[in-house]
Tab-separated table of C-alpha atoms in Angstrom:
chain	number	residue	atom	x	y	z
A	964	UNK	CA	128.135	151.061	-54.976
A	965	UNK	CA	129.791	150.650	-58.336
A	966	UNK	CA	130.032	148.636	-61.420
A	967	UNK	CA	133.734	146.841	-61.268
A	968	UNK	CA	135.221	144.571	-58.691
A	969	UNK	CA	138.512	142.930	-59.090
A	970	UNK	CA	139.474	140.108	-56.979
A	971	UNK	CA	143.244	139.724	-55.794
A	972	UNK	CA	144.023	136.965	-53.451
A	973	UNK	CA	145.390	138.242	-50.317
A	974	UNK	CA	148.777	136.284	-50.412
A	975	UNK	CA	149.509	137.768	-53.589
A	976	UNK	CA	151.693	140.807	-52.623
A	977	UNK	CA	152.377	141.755	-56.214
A	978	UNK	CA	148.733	141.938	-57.012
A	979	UNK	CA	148.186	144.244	-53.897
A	980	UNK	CA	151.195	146.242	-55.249
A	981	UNK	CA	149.715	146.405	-59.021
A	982	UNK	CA	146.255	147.306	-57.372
A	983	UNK	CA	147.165	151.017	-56.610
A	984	UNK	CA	146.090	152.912	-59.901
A	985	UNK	CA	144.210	150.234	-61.634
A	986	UNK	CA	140.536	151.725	-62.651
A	987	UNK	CA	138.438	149.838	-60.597
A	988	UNK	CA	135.965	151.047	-58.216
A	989	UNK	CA	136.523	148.382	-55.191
A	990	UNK	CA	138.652	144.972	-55.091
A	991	UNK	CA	138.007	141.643	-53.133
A	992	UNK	CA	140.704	140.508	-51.074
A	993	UNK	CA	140.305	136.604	-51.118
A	994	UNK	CA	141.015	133.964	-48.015
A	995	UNK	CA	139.195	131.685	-49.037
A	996	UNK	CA	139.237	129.433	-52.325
A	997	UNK	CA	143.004	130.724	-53.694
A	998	UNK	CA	144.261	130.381	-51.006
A	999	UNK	CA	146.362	127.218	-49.205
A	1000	UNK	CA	145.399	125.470	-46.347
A	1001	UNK	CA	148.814	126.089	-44.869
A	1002	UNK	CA	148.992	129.913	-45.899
A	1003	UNK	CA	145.784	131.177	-44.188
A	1004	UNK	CA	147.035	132.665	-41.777
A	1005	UNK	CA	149.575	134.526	-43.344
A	1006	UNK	CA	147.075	135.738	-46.447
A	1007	UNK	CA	145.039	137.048	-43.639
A	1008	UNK	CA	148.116	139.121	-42.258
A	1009	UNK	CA	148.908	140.264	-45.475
A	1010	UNK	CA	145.842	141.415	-46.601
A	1011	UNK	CA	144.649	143.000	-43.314
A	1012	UNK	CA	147.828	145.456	-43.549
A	1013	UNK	CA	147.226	146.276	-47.008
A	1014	UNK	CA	143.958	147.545	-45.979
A	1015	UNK	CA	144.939	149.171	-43.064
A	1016	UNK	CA	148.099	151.075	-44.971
A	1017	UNK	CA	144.981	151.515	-47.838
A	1018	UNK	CA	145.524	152.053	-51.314
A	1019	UNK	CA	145.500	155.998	-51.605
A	1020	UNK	CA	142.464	155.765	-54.597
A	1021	UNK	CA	139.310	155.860	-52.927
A	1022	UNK	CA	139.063	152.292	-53.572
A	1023	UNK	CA	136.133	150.201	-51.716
A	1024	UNK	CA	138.032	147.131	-50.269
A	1025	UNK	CA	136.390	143.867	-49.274
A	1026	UNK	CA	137.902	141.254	-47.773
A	1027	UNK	CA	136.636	137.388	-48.854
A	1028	UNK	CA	136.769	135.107	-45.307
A	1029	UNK	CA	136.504	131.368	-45.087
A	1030	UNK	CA	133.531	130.448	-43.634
A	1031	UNK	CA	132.857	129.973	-40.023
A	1032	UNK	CA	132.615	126.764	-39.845
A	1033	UNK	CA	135.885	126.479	-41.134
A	1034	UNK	CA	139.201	126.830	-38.430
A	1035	UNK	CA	140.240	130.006	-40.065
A	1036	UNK	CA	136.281	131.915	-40.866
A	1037	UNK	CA	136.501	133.346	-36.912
A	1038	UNK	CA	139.584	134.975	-36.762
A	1039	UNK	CA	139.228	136.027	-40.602
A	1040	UNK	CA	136.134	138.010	-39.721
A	1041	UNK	CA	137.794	139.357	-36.317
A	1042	UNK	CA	140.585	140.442	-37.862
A	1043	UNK	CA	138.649	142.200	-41.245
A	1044	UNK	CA	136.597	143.702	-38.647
A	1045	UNK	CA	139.209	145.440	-37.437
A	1046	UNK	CA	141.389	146.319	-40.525
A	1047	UNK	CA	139.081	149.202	-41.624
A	1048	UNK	CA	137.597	147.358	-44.983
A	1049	UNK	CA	134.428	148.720	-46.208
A	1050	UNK	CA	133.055	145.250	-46.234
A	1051	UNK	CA	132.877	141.674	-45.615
A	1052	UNK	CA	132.622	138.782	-48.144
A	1053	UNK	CA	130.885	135.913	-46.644
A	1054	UNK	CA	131.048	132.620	-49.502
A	1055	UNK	CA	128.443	130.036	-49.843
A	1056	UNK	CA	125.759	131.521	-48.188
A	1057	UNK	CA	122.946	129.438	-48.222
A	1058	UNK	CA	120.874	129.738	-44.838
A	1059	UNK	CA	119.799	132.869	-43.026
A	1060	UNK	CA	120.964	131.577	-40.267
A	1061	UNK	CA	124.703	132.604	-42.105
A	1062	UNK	CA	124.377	135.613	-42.543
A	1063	UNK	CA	122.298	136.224	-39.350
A	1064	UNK	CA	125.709	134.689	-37.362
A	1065	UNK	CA	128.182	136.681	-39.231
A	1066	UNK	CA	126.569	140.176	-38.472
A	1067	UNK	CA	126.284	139.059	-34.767
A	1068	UNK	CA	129.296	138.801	-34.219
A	1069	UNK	CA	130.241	141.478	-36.808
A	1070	UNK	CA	128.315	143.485	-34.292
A	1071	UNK	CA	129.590	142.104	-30.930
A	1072	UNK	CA	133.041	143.433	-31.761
A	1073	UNK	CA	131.998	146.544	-32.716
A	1074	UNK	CA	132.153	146.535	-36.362
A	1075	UNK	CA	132.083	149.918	-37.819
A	1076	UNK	CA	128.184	151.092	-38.781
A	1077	UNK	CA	129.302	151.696	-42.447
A	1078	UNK	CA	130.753	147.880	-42.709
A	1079	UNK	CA	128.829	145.877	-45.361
A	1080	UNK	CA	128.288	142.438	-45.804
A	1081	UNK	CA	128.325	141.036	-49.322
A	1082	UNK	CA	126.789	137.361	-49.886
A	1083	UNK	CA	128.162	135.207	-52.183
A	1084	UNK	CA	125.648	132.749	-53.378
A	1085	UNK	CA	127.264	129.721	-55.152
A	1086	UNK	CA	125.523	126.401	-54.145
A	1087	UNK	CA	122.229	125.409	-55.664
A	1088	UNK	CA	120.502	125.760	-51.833
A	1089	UNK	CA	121.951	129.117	-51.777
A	1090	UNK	CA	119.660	130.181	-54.831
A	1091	UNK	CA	117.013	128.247	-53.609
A	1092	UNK	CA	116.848	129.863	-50.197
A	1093	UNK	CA	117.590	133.596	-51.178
A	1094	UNK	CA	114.122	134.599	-50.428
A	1095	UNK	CA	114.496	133.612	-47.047
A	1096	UNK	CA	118.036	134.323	-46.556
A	1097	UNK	CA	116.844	137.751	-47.597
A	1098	UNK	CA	113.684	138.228	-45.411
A	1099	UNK	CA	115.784	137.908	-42.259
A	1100	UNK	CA	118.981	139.391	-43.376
A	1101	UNK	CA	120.790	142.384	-41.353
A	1102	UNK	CA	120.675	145.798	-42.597
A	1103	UNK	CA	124.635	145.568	-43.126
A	1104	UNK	CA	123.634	142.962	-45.923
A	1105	UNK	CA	124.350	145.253	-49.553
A	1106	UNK	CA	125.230	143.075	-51.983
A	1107	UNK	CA	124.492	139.705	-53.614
A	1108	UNK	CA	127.371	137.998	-55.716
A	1109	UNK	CA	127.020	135.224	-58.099
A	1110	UNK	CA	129.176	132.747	-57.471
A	1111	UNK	CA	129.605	131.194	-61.019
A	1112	UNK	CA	132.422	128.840	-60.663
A	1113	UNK	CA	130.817	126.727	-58.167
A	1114	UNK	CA	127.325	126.887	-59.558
A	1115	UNK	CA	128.282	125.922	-62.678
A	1116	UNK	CA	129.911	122.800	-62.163
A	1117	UNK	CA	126.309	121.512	-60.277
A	1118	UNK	CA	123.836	123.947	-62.486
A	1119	UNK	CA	123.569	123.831	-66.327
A	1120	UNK	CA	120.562	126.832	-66.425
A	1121	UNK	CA	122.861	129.186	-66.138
A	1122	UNK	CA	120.231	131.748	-67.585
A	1123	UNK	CA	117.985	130.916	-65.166
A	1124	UNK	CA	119.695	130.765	-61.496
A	1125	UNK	CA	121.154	134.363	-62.167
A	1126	UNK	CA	118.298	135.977	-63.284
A	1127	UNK	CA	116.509	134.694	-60.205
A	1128	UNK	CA	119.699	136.198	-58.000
A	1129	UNK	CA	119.125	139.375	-59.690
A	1130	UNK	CA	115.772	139.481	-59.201
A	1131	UNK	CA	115.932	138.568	-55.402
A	1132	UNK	CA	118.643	141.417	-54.908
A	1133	UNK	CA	116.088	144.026	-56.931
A	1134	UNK	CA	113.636	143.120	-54.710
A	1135	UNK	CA	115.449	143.621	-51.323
A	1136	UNK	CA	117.278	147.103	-52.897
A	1137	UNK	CA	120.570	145.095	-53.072
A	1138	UNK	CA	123.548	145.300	-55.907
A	1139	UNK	CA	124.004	142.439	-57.536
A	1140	UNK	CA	127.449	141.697	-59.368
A	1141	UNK	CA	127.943	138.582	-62.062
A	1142	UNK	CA	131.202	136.484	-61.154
A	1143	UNK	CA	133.813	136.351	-62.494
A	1144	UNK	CA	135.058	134.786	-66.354
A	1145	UNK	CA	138.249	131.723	-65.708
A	1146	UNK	CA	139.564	131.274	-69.404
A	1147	UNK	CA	141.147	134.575	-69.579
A	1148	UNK	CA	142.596	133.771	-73.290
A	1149	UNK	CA	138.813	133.544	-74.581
A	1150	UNK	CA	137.797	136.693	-75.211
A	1151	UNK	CA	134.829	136.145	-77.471
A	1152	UNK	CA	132.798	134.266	-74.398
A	1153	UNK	CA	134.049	137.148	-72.293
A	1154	UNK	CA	132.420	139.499	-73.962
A	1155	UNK	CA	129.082	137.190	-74.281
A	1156	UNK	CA	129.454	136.947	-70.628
A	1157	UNK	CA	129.596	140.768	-70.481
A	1158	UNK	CA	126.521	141.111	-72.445
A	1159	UNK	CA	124.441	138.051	-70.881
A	1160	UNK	CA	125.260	140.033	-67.401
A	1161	UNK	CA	124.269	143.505	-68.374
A	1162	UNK	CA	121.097	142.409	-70.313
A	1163	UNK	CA	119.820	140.076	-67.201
A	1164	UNK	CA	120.505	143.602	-65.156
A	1165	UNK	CA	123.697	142.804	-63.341
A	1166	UNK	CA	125.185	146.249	-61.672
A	1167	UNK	CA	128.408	145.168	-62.633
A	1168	UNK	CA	130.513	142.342	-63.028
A	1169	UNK	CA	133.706	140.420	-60.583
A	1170	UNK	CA	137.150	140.079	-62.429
A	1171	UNK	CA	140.552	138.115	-61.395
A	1172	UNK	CA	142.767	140.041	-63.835
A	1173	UNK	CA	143.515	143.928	-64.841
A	1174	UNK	CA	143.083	143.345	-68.582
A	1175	UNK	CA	139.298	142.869	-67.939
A	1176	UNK	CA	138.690	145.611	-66.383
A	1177	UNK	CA	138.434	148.348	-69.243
A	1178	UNK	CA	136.171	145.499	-71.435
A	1179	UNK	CA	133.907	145.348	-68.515
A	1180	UNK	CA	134.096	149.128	-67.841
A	1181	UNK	CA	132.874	150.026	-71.213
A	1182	UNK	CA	129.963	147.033	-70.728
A	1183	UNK	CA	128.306	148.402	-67.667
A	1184	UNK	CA	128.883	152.104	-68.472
A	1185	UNK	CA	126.111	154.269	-70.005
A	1186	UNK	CA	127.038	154.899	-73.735
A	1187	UNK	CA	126.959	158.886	-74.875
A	1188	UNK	CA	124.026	158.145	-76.610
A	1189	UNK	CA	122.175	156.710	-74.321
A	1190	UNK	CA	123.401	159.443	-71.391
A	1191	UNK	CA	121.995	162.258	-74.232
A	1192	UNK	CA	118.827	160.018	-74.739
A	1193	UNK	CA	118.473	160.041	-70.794
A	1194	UNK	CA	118.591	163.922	-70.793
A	1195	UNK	CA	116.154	164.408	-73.508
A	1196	UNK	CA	113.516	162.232	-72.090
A	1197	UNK	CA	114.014	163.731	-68.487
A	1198	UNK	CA	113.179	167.304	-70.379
A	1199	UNK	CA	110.469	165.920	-72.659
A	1200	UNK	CA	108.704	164.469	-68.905
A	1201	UNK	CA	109.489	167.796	-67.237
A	1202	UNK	CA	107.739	169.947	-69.833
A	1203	UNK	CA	104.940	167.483	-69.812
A	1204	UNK	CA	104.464	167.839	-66.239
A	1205	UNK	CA	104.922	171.881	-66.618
A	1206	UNK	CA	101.794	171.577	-69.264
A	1207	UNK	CA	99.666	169.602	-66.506
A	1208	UNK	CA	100.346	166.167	-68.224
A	1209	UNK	CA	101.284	162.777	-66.372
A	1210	UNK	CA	103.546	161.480	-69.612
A	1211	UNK	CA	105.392	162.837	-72.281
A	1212	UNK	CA	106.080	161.193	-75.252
A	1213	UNK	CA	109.682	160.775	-76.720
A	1214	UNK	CA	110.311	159.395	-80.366
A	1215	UNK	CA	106.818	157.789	-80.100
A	1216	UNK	CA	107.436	156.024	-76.951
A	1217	UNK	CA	105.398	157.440	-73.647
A	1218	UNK	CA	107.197	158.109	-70.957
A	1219	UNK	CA	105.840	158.382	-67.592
A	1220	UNK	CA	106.529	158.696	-63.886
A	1221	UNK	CA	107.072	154.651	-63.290
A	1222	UNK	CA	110.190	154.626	-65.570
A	1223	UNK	CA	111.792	158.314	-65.180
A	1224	UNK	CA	113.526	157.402	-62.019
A	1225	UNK	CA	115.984	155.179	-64.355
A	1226	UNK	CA	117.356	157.789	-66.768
A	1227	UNK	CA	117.600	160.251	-63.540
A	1228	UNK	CA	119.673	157.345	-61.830
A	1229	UNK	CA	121.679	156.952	-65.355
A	1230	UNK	CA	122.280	160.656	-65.428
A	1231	UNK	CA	123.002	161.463	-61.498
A	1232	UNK	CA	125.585	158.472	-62.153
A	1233	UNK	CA	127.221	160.135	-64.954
A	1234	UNK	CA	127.898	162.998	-63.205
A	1235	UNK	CA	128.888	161.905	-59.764
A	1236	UNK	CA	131.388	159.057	-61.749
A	1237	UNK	CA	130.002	156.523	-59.907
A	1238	UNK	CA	130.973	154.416	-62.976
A	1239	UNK	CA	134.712	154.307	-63.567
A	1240	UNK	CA	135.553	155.427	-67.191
A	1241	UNK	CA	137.820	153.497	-69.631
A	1242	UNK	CA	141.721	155.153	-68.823
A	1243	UNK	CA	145.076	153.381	-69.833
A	1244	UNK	CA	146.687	151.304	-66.946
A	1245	UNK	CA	149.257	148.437	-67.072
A	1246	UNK	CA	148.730	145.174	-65.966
């Protein structure tokens, strides 16, 4: 799984249109929040189709339901199921008892093996609970999302509450993506919020417009210096191991075998472009 995902609400044909091209890595197709009462049913036609034509990129698609305890979350998640996206966005999770009912059913209507489930965690409970929700949760569970907007208005340690979802999803070999930025015209607390989220160890960052996308590409990507740095220490270790020596030391720091599995992952994700590089695009 990659660093970038930009959410377009499913009613928004336009947005589906623009989304072809655009240099992200997946998008979120929302139902829920963005979109009217009275236009659920057709946002869930609409983005169900888009899926199913696909977007010709290699794109991961997700698709954002309303929750089942809603009138729409059933036939959202009967109908993703069947549209062929790679995954399913489930918001407000804050029991395992949600997540447990979602891949139930994911799983009585066959869901394809490969189809994730991505858990939005956006109520104070929800943060609260993630060990649990986490102990219990189905293997189809990949990802954690922060849902910042709603925890937010209720939370003011912002610090805190997402370094403890990044920490849960680290311990239960999960991604974990930040949410996403509102005041689009602020740029300066975008780019805090781009540092805040790679420093607390984010894997990448949710967006709700195309213009963010190359700020938040360059954020999460590896720098050249620190892909050349990764190289040099991964030689330095493997000629200390060729010598009969358990670290190596590189410009005075030691390196050993508990921290060379991060500049191999930095390096194997160079090279494999699991990271989408900066390219022009229109918006």
């Amino acid at each position: 799984m990659d660093c970038i995902r930009l959410c377009i609400l499913g009613i928004n044909q336009r947005a589906l249109d623009k989304l072809h091209g655009l240099p992200c890595d997946a998008a979120i197709l929302d139902l829920e929040d963005a979109v009217s009462p009275f236009k659920k049913a057709e946002a869930r036609a609409l983005a169900c189709e888009a899926v199913r034509k696909g977007f010709g990129d290699h794109k991961e698609i997700a698709i954002r339901i309303n929750s089942l305890s809603t009138d729409w979350g059933r036939d959202d998640l009967a109908q993703v199921v069947s549209s062929g996206a790679h995954a399913v966005v489930i918001p407000k999770v804050d029991s395992a008892n949600a997540l447990q009912e979602v891949a139930s059913i994911m799983d009585s209507l066959n869901a394809p093996h490969h189809m994730s489930i991505w858990a939005m965690i956006e109520t104070p409970l929800g943060v609260l609970n993630l060990s649990t929700i986490l102990a219990t949760a189905h293997p189809r569970l990949s990802c954690l999302v922060a849902g910042t907007s709603d925890l937010s208005k209720v939370l003011l340690l912002a610090m805190q509450y997402l370094a403890w979802i990044v920490l849960a999803a680290r311990a239960h070999g999960l991604t974990a993506l930040d949410g996403v930025h509102l005041d689009l015209d602020n740029d300066a607390d975008f780019a805090r919020q781009l540092a805040q989220g790679k420093e607390l160890g984010f894997d990448g960052k949710t967006l709700i417009h195309p213009k963010t996308i190359l700020p938040t590409n360059a954020a999460f990507s590896p720098s050249p210096e620190e892909v050349q740095d990764a190289h040099a220490i991964i030689r330095a270790f493997q000629d200390a191991v060729a010598k009969g020596n358990g670290v190596a030391l590189y410009k005075g720091k030691l390196v050993g075998t508990d921290i060379i599995y991060h500049f191999h992952t930095l390096v194997i994700l160079t090279y494999q472009d699991f990271v989408v590089h900066p390219q022009t695009t229109s918006c």
